[in-house]
XYZ file of C-alpha atoms in Angstrom:
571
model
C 53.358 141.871 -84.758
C 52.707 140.080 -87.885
C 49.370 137.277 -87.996
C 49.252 134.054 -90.054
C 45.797 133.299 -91.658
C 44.571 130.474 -90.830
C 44.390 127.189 -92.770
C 41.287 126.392 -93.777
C 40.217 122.637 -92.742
C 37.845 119.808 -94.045
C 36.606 119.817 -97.535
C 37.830 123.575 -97.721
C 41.403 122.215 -97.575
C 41.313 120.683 -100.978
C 44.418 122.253 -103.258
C 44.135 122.888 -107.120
C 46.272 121.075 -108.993
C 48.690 123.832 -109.842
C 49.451 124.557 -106.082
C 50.272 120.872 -105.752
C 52.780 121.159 -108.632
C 54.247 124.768 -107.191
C 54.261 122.361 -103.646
C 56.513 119.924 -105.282
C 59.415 121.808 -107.257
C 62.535 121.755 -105.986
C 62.642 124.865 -104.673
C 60.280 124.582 -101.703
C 63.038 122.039 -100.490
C 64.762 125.160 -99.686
C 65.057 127.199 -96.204
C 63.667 130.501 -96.044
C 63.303 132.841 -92.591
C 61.949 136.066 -91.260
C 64.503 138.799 -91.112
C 65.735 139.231 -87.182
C 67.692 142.163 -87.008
C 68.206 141.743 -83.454
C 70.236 138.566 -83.958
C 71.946 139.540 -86.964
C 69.210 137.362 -89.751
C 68.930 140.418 -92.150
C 70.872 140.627 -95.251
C 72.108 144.519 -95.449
C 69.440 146.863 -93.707
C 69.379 146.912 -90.441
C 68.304 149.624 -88.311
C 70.847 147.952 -85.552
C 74.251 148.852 -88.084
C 75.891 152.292 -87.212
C 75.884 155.480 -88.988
C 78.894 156.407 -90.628
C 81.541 158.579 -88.589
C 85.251 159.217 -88.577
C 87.526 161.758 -86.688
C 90.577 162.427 -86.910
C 93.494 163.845 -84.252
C 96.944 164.190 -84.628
C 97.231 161.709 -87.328
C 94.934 158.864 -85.730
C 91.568 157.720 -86.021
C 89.983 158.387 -82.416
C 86.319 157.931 -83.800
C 84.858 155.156 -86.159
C 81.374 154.700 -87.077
C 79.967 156.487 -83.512
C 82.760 154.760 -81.053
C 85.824 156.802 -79.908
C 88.897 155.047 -79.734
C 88.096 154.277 -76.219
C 85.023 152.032 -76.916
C 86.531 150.179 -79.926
C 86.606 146.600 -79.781
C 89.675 144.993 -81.171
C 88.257 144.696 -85.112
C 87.651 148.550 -84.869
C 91.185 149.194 -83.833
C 92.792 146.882 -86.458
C 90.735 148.796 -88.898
C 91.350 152.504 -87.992
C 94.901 151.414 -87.323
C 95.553 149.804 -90.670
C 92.979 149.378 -93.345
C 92.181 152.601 -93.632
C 93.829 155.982 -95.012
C 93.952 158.333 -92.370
C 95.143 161.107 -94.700
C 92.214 161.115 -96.964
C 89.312 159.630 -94.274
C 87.599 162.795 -93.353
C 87.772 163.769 -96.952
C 86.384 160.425 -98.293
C 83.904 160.511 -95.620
C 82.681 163.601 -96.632
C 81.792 162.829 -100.112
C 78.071 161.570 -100.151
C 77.137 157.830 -100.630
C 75.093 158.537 -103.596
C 77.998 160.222 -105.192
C 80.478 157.574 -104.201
C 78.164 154.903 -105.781
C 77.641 156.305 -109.062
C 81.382 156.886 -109.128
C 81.523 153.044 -108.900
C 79.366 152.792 -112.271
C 80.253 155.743 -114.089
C 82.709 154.414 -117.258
C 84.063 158.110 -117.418
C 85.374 157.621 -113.433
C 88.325 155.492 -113.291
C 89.209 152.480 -111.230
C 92.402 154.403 -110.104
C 89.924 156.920 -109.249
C 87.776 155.094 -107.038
C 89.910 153.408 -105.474
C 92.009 157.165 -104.100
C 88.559 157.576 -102.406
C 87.458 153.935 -101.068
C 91.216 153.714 -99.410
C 89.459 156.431 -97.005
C 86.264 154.517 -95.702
C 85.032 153.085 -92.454
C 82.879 149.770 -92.843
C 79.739 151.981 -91.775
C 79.846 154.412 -94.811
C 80.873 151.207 -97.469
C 78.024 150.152 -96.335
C 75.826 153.437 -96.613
C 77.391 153.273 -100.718
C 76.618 149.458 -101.291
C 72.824 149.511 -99.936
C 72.337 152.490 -102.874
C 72.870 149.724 -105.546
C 70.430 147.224 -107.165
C 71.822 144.299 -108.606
C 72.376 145.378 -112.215
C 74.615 148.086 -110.647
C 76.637 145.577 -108.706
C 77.240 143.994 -111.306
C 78.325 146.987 -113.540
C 80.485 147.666 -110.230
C 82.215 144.433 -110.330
C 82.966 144.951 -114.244
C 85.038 147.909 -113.323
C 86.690 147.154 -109.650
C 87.683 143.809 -109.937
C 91.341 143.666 -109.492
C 92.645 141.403 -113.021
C 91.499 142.377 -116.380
C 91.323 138.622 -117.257
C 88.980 136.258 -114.943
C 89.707 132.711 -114.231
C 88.289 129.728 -111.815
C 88.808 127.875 -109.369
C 87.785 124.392 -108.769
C 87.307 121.394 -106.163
C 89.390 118.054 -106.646
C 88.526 116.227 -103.769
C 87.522 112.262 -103.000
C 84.931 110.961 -100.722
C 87.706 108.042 -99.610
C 90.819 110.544 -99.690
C 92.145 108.288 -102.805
C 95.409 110.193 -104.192
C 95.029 108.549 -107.291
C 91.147 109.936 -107.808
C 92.564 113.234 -107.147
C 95.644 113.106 -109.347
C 93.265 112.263 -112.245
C 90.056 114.741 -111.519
C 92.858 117.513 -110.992
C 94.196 116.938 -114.426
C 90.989 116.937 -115.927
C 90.282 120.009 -114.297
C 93.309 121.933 -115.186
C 92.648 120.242 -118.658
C 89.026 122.078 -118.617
C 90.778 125.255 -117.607
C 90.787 126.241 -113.973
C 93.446 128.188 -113.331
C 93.397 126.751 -109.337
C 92.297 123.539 -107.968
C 91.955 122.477 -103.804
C 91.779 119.822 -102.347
C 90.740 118.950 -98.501
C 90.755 115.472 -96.887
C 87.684 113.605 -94.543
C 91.064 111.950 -92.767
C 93.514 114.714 -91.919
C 96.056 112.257 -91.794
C 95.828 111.569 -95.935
C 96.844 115.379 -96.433
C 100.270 114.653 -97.577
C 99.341 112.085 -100.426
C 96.420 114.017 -101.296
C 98.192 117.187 -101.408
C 101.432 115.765 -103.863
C 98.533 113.811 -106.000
C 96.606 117.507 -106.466
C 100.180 119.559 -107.209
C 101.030 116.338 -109.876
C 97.700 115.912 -111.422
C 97.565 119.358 -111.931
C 100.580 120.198 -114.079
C 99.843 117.054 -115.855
C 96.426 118.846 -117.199
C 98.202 122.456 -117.546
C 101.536 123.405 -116.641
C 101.120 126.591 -114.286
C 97.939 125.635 -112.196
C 98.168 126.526 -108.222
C 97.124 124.176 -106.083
C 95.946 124.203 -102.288
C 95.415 121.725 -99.441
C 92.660 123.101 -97.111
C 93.795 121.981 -93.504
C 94.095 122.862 -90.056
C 96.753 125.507 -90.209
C 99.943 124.299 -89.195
C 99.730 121.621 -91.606
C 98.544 123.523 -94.190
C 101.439 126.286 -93.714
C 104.307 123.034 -93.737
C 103.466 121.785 -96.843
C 102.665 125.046 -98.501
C 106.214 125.845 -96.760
C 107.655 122.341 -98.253
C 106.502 123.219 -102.068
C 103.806 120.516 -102.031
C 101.554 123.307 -102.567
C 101.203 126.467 -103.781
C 98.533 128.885 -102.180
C 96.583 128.620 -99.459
C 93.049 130.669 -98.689
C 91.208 128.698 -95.931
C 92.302 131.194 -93.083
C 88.842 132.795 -92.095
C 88.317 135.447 -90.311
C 85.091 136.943 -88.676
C 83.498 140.189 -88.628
C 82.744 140.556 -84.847
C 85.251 140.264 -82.060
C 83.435 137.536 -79.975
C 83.750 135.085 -82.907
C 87.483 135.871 -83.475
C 87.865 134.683 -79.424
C 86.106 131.931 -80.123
C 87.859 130.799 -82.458
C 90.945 131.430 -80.166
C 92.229 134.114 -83.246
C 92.680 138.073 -83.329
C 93.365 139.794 -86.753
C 97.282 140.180 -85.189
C 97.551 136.222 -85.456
C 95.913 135.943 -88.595
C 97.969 138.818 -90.043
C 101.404 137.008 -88.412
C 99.897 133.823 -90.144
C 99.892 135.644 -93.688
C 103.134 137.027 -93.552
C 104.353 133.693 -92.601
C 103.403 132.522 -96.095
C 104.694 135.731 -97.882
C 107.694 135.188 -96.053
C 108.080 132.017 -98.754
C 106.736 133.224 -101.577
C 103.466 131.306 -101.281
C 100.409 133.257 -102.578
C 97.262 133.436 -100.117
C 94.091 134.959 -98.931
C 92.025 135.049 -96.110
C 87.857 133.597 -96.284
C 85.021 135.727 -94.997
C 81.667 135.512 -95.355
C 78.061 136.837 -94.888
C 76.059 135.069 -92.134
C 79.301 133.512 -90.586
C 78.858 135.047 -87.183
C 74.747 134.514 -87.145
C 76.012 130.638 -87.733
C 78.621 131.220 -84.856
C 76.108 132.943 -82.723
C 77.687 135.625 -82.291
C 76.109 138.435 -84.624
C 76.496 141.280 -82.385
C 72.648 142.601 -83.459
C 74.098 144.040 -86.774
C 73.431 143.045 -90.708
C 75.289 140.222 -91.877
C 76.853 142.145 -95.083
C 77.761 145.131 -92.391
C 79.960 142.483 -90.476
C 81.301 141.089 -93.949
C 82.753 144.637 -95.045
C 84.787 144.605 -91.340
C 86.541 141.521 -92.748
C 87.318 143.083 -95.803
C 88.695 145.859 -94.525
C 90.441 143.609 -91.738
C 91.922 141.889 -94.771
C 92.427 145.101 -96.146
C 94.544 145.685 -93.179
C 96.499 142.759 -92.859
C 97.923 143.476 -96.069
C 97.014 139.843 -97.922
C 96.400 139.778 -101.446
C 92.848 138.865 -101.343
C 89.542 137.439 -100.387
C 87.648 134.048 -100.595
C 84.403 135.539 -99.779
C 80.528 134.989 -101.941
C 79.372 133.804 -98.233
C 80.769 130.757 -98.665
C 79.982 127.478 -96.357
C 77.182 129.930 -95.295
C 75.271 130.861 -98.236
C 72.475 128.885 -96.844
C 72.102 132.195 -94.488
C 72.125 134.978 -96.389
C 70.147 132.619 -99.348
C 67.298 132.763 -96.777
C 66.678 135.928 -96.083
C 65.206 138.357 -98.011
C 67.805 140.318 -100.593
C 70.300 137.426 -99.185
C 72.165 137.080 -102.721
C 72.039 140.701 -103.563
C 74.086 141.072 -100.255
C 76.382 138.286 -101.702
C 77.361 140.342 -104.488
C 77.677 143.355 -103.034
C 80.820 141.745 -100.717
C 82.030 140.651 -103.943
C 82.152 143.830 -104.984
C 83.507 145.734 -101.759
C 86.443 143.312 -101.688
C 87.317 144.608 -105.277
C 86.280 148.308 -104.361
C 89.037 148.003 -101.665
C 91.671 146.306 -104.262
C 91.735 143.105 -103.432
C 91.821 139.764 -105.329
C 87.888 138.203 -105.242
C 87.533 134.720 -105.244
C 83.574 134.959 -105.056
C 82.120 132.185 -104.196
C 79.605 129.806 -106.051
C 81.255 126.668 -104.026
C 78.749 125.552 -101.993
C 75.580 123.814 -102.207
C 72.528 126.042 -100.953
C 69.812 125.195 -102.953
C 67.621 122.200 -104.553
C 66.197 124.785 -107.559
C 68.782 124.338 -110.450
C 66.957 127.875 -111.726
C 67.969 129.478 -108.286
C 71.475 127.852 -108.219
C 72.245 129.235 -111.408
C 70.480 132.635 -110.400
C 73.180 132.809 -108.026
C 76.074 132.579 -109.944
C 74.798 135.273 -112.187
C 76.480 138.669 -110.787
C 79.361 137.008 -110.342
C 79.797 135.062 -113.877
C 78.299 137.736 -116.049
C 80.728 140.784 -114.766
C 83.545 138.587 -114.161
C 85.422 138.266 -110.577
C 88.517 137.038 -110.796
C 87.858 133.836 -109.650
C 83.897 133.148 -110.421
C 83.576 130.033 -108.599
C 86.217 129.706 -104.911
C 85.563 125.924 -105.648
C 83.437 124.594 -108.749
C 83.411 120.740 -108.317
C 85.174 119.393 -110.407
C 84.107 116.085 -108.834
C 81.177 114.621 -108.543
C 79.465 116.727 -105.471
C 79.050 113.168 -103.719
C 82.828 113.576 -103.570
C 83.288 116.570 -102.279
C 84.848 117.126 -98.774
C 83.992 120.843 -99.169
C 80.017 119.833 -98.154
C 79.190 119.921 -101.815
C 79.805 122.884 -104.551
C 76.956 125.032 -106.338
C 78.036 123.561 -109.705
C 79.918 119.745 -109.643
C 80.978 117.648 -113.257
C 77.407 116.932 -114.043
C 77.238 120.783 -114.851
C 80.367 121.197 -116.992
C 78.432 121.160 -120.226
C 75.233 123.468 -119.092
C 78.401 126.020 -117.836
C 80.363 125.758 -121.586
C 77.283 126.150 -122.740
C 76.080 129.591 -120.973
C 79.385 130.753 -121.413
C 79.023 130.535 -125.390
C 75.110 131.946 -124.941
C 75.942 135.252 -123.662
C 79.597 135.245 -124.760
C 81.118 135.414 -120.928
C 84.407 133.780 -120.139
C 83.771 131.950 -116.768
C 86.860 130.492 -116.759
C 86.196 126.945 -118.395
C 86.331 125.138 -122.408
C 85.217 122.395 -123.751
C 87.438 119.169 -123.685
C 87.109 116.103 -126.371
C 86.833 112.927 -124.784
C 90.372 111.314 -125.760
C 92.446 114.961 -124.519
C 90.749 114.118 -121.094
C 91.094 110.369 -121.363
C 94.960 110.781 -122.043
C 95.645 113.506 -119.031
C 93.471 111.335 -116.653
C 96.012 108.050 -117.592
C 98.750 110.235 -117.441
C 98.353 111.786 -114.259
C 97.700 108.207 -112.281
C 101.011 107.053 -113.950
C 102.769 109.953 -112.366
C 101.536 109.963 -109.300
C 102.555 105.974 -109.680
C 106.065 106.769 -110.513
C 106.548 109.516 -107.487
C 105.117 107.295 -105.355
C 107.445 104.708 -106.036
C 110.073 106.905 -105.907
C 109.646 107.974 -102.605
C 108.860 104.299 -101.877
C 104.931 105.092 -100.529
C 102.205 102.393 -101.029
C 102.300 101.135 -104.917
C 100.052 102.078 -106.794
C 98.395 99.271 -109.267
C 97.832 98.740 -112.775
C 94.062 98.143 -112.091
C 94.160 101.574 -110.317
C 95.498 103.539 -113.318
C 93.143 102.085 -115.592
C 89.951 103.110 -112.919
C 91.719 106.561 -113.021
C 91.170 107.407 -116.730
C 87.748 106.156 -117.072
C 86.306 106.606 -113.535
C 83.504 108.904 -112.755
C 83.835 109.011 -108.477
C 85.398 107.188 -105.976
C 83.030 104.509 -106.708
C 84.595 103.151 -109.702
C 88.249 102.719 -108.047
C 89.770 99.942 -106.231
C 89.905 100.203 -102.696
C 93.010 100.732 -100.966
C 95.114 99.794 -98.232
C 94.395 102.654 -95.779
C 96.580 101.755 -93.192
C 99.531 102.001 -95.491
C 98.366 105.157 -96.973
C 98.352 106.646 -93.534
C 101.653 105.402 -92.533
C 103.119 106.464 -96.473
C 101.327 110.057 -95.781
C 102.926 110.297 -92.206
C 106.571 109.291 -93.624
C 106.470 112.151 -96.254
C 106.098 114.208 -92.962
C 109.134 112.685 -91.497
C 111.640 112.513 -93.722
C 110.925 116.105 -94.893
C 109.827 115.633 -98.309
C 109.100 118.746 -100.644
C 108.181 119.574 -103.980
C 111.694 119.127 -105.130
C 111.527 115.967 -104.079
C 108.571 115.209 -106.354
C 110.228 116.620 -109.538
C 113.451 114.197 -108.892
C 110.597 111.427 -108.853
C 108.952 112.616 -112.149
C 112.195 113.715 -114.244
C 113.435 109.946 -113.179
C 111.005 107.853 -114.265
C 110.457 110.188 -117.635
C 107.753 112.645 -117.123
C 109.961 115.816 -118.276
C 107.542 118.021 -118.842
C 105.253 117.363 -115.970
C 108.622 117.457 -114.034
C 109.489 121.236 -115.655
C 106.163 122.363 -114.824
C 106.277 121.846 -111.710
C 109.611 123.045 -110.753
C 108.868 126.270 -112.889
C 106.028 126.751 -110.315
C 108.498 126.215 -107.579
C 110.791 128.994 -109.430
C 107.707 131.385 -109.060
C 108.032 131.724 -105.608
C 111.087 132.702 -105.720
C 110.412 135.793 -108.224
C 107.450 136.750 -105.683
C 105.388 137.524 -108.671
C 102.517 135.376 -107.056
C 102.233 137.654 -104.375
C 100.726 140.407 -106.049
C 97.400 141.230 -106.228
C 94.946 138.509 -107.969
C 98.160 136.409 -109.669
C 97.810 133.564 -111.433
C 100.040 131.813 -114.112
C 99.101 131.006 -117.976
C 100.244 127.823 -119.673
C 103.010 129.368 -120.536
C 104.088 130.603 -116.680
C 103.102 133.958 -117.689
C 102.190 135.560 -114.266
C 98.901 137.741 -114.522
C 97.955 139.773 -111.881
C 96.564 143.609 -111.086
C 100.219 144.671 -111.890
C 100.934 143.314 -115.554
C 97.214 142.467 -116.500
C 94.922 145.409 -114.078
C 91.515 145.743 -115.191
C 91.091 148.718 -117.108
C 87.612 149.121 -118.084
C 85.913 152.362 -119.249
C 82.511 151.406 -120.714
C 82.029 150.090 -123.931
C 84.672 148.515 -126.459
C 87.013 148.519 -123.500
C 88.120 145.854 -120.567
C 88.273 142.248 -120.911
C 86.881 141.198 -124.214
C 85.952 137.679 -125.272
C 87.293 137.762 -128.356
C 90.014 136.052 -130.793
C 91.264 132.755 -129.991
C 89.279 132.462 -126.444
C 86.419 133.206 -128.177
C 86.990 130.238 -130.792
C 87.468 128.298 -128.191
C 84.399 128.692 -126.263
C 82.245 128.500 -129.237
C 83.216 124.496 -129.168
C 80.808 122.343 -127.022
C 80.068 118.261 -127.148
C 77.287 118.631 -129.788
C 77.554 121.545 -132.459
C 76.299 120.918 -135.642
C 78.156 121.942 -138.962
C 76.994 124.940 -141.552
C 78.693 122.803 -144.177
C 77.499 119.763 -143.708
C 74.591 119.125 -141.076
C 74.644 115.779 -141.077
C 77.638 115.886 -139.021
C 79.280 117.942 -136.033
C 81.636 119.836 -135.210
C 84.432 120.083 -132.037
């Protein structure tokens, strides 16, 4: 039983000056808790998580992590079933932790290697390997396991009034600034169609070859990844205990139908996890919160999707309360690559008022590389953001460029003059103005285009007619519109090249190549993924290197002044 001391009172109560500076930062905003291992509120060390057991008979898994096949719940049995090698279990299982985890740092142990023993591992004994690791060494984990030798990022294009036009231009900005995926998701589910065809346009205004998402309820979302109005999907969460799964009316057999539903088309996608999801669903089972995290990995595992949105995600406000919270955070990111899957890690929500601690955050994920640091960096103001607000939003653009150059990291993101992003803003309202006349959907003004290039948020637009919108967004339903559709709009009205790009995304899906393992596509429709581009650091000198031409590029920011002449700047 732990005592609180007790304030002193009267004249005794007077602060010092310092403590009522300390009371005011930012950071004191914040929530922080007690651990509870009994409800779940402790980050990775609990004495309520199981010890680490498998058995094998006749080819099956009859005993995982102290159950026998008799006691599992339905998680357990999707795991032993299909996420993990039963041929080399009892010998993975065997090896010890320690071992296992300095295998994960070791430059002279491959990734290949690793990975031949990970395959073999119930959540219990991932577990038993990750809790062995500081920070630092999560980080050096990360360097080696992620699945793409080249990261990327993705980011948030979203509006506060659903405007198509806001999102056409912020998504071509975006692309323009470099990430290599953009989302959207609506306040009015209704707007998803407009919304949706204004992200997909806006973005291969900005960069031919960006994948774009609409995060919806699921039917929707598979119909117009299904129609070619997008192009990925990854807001299909799962949950680490069974109770939550009911709850949300879901088992990891619908979920995995789900995903092969969108393989079935050639449309790339990943499932979202989480620590602290089921302590925020209640439902936490009385184990650690990055314990119930590596059962949706491996669930994912299972399921055989590509990859993982997980970093904690809308729930970082959990584990970012509890002691060791973000050290937990990393350590998923890291499983998820440990057990070959694509990592989009997180940094996309708001959890803190500390700008230190926000950037703290992002730290093991940017500095390693993942291969997408950010699941959704705003790339609109956070005021706009239907996602409840990003860890990093526009205002943040130049501090990122800027710690990118510092330690010479790639996270993903360049520098963009003024008159490049002025141009791809106007450019992308005009073609989302042309395809919306084309398929004969609420007009689209003059005054609207010229809000688009300069705006900042959905402040600075005209308002518009939402009633139409709704009935426009409903009729693109109806009549079946797709993504063919949209490149008949742009080729006729002149936009060729936005009109290529995005039918040479449409031809991807065909090829499949998107459906391997971390894929994304370059400006030239280069697909990069595990298979063409895998990640093949050894230590020093080798890996990803920022180097050559990226390298140039990243040394540019808004202000740099010149060796020749200082009186001026350069970039």
């Amino acid at each position: 039983m732990t005592t609180t001391a007790p304030r002193p009172t009267g004249a005794a109560a007077k602060q010092s000056l310092r403590t009522e500076l300390l009371e005011a930062r930012p950071v004191n905003l914040d929530g922080f808790v007690e651990e509870w291992p009994e409800k779940g509120l402790v980050a990775m060390e609990s004495e309520f998580d199981p010890a680490p057991s498998v058995r094998v008979e006749d080819g099956r898994i009859v005993e995982l992590d102290g159950r026998s096949r008799n006691d599992f719940d339905f998680m357990d049995t999707f795991i032993a079933n299909h996420a993990i090698d039963v041929a080399s279990a009892e010998a993975s299982m065997a090896i010890p932790s320690a071992q296992i985890a300095r295998m994960l740092i070791d430059p002279g142990v491959s990734r290949g290697e690793v990975l031949a023993v990970t395959r073999g591992l119930t959540p219990a004994k991932v577990l038993d390997v990750v809790k062995l690791m500081n920070v630092v060494e999560i980080m050096q984990g990360m360097q080696k396991m992620r699945a793409r030798r080249t990261p990327a990022n993705q980011g948030h294009s979203t509006s506060a009034r659903d405007n198509p036009i806001q999102v056409a231009a912020d998504a071509a900005e975006g692309a323009l600034r470099g990430f290599a995926e953009l989302e959207t998701t609506l306040g009015v589910l209704r707007y998803a169609p407009l919304v949706a065809i204004a992200l997909q346009v806006g973005a291969q205004v900005g960069r031919g070859g960006v994948l774009t998402q609409c995060a919806l309820e699921e039917a929707t979302e598979l119909e117009l990844g299904m129609r070619g109005i997008t192009a990925y999907a990854e807001t299909i969460s799962i949950y680490g205990t069974e109770s939550v799964f009911v709850d949300g009316d879901d088992t990891p057999w619908s979920k995995s139908f789900l995903a092969a539903a969108y393989a079935s088309r050639g449309i790339k996608m990943r499932f979202t996890s989480g620590t602290g999801s089921e302590v925020q669903m209640g439902n936490a089972e009385g184990k650690s919160m990055l314990y119930l995290e590596i059962r949706c990995i491996l669930m994912a595992k299972g399921a055989g999707v590509q990859g993982l949105q997980n970093g904690s995600i809308s729930c970082i406000g959990v584990p970012g309360a509890v002691p060791g919270g973000l050290r937990a955070v990393a350590a998923e990111n890291l499983v998820a690559s440990m057990v070959d899957l694509e990592c989009a890690s997180g940094n996309d929500q708001s959890f803190s008022h500390s700008a230190m601690r926000r950037t703290a955050r992002a730290m093991p994920q940017m500095l390693p590389g993942t291969d997408f640091v950010c699941s959704g960096y705003s790339s609109v103001p956070n005021a706009d953001n239907m996602f409840a607000g990003s860890n990093f939003d526009t205002e943040d653009f130049d501090d990122w460029n800027t710690i990118q150059r510092d330690f010479q990291v790639d996270g993903g993101l360049r520098h963009v003059r003024e008159d490049e992003i002025l141009a791809a803003r106007n450019k992308a309202a005009r073609a989302l103005q042309a395809v919306f006349a084309h398929l004969d959907l609420p007009p689209i003004t003059d005054d609207e285009i010229e809000a688009a290039t300069y705006a900042n948020s959905s402040n600075d637009y005209p308002l518009r007619d939402v009633l139409a919108d709704l009935k426009g967004a409903q009729s693109v339903m109806d009549r079946e519109i797709t993504g063919l559709d949209l490149v008949k709009g742009l080729e006729s009205a002149g936009f060729h090249d936005v009109a290529e790009n995005l039918l040479t995304v449409l031809r991807q899906r065909v090829s499949g190549d998107l459906l391997q393992t971390s894929a994304v596509l370059t400006a030239d429709f280069t697909p990069l993924s595990a298979i063409n581009d895998p990640n093949d650091y050894a230590g020093p000198g080798t890996g990803y290197r920022l180097q050559g031409e990226r390298w140039e590029q990243l040394k540019k920011l808004r202000h740099v002044t010149s060796s020749t002449n200082p009186e001026t700047e350069v970039g």
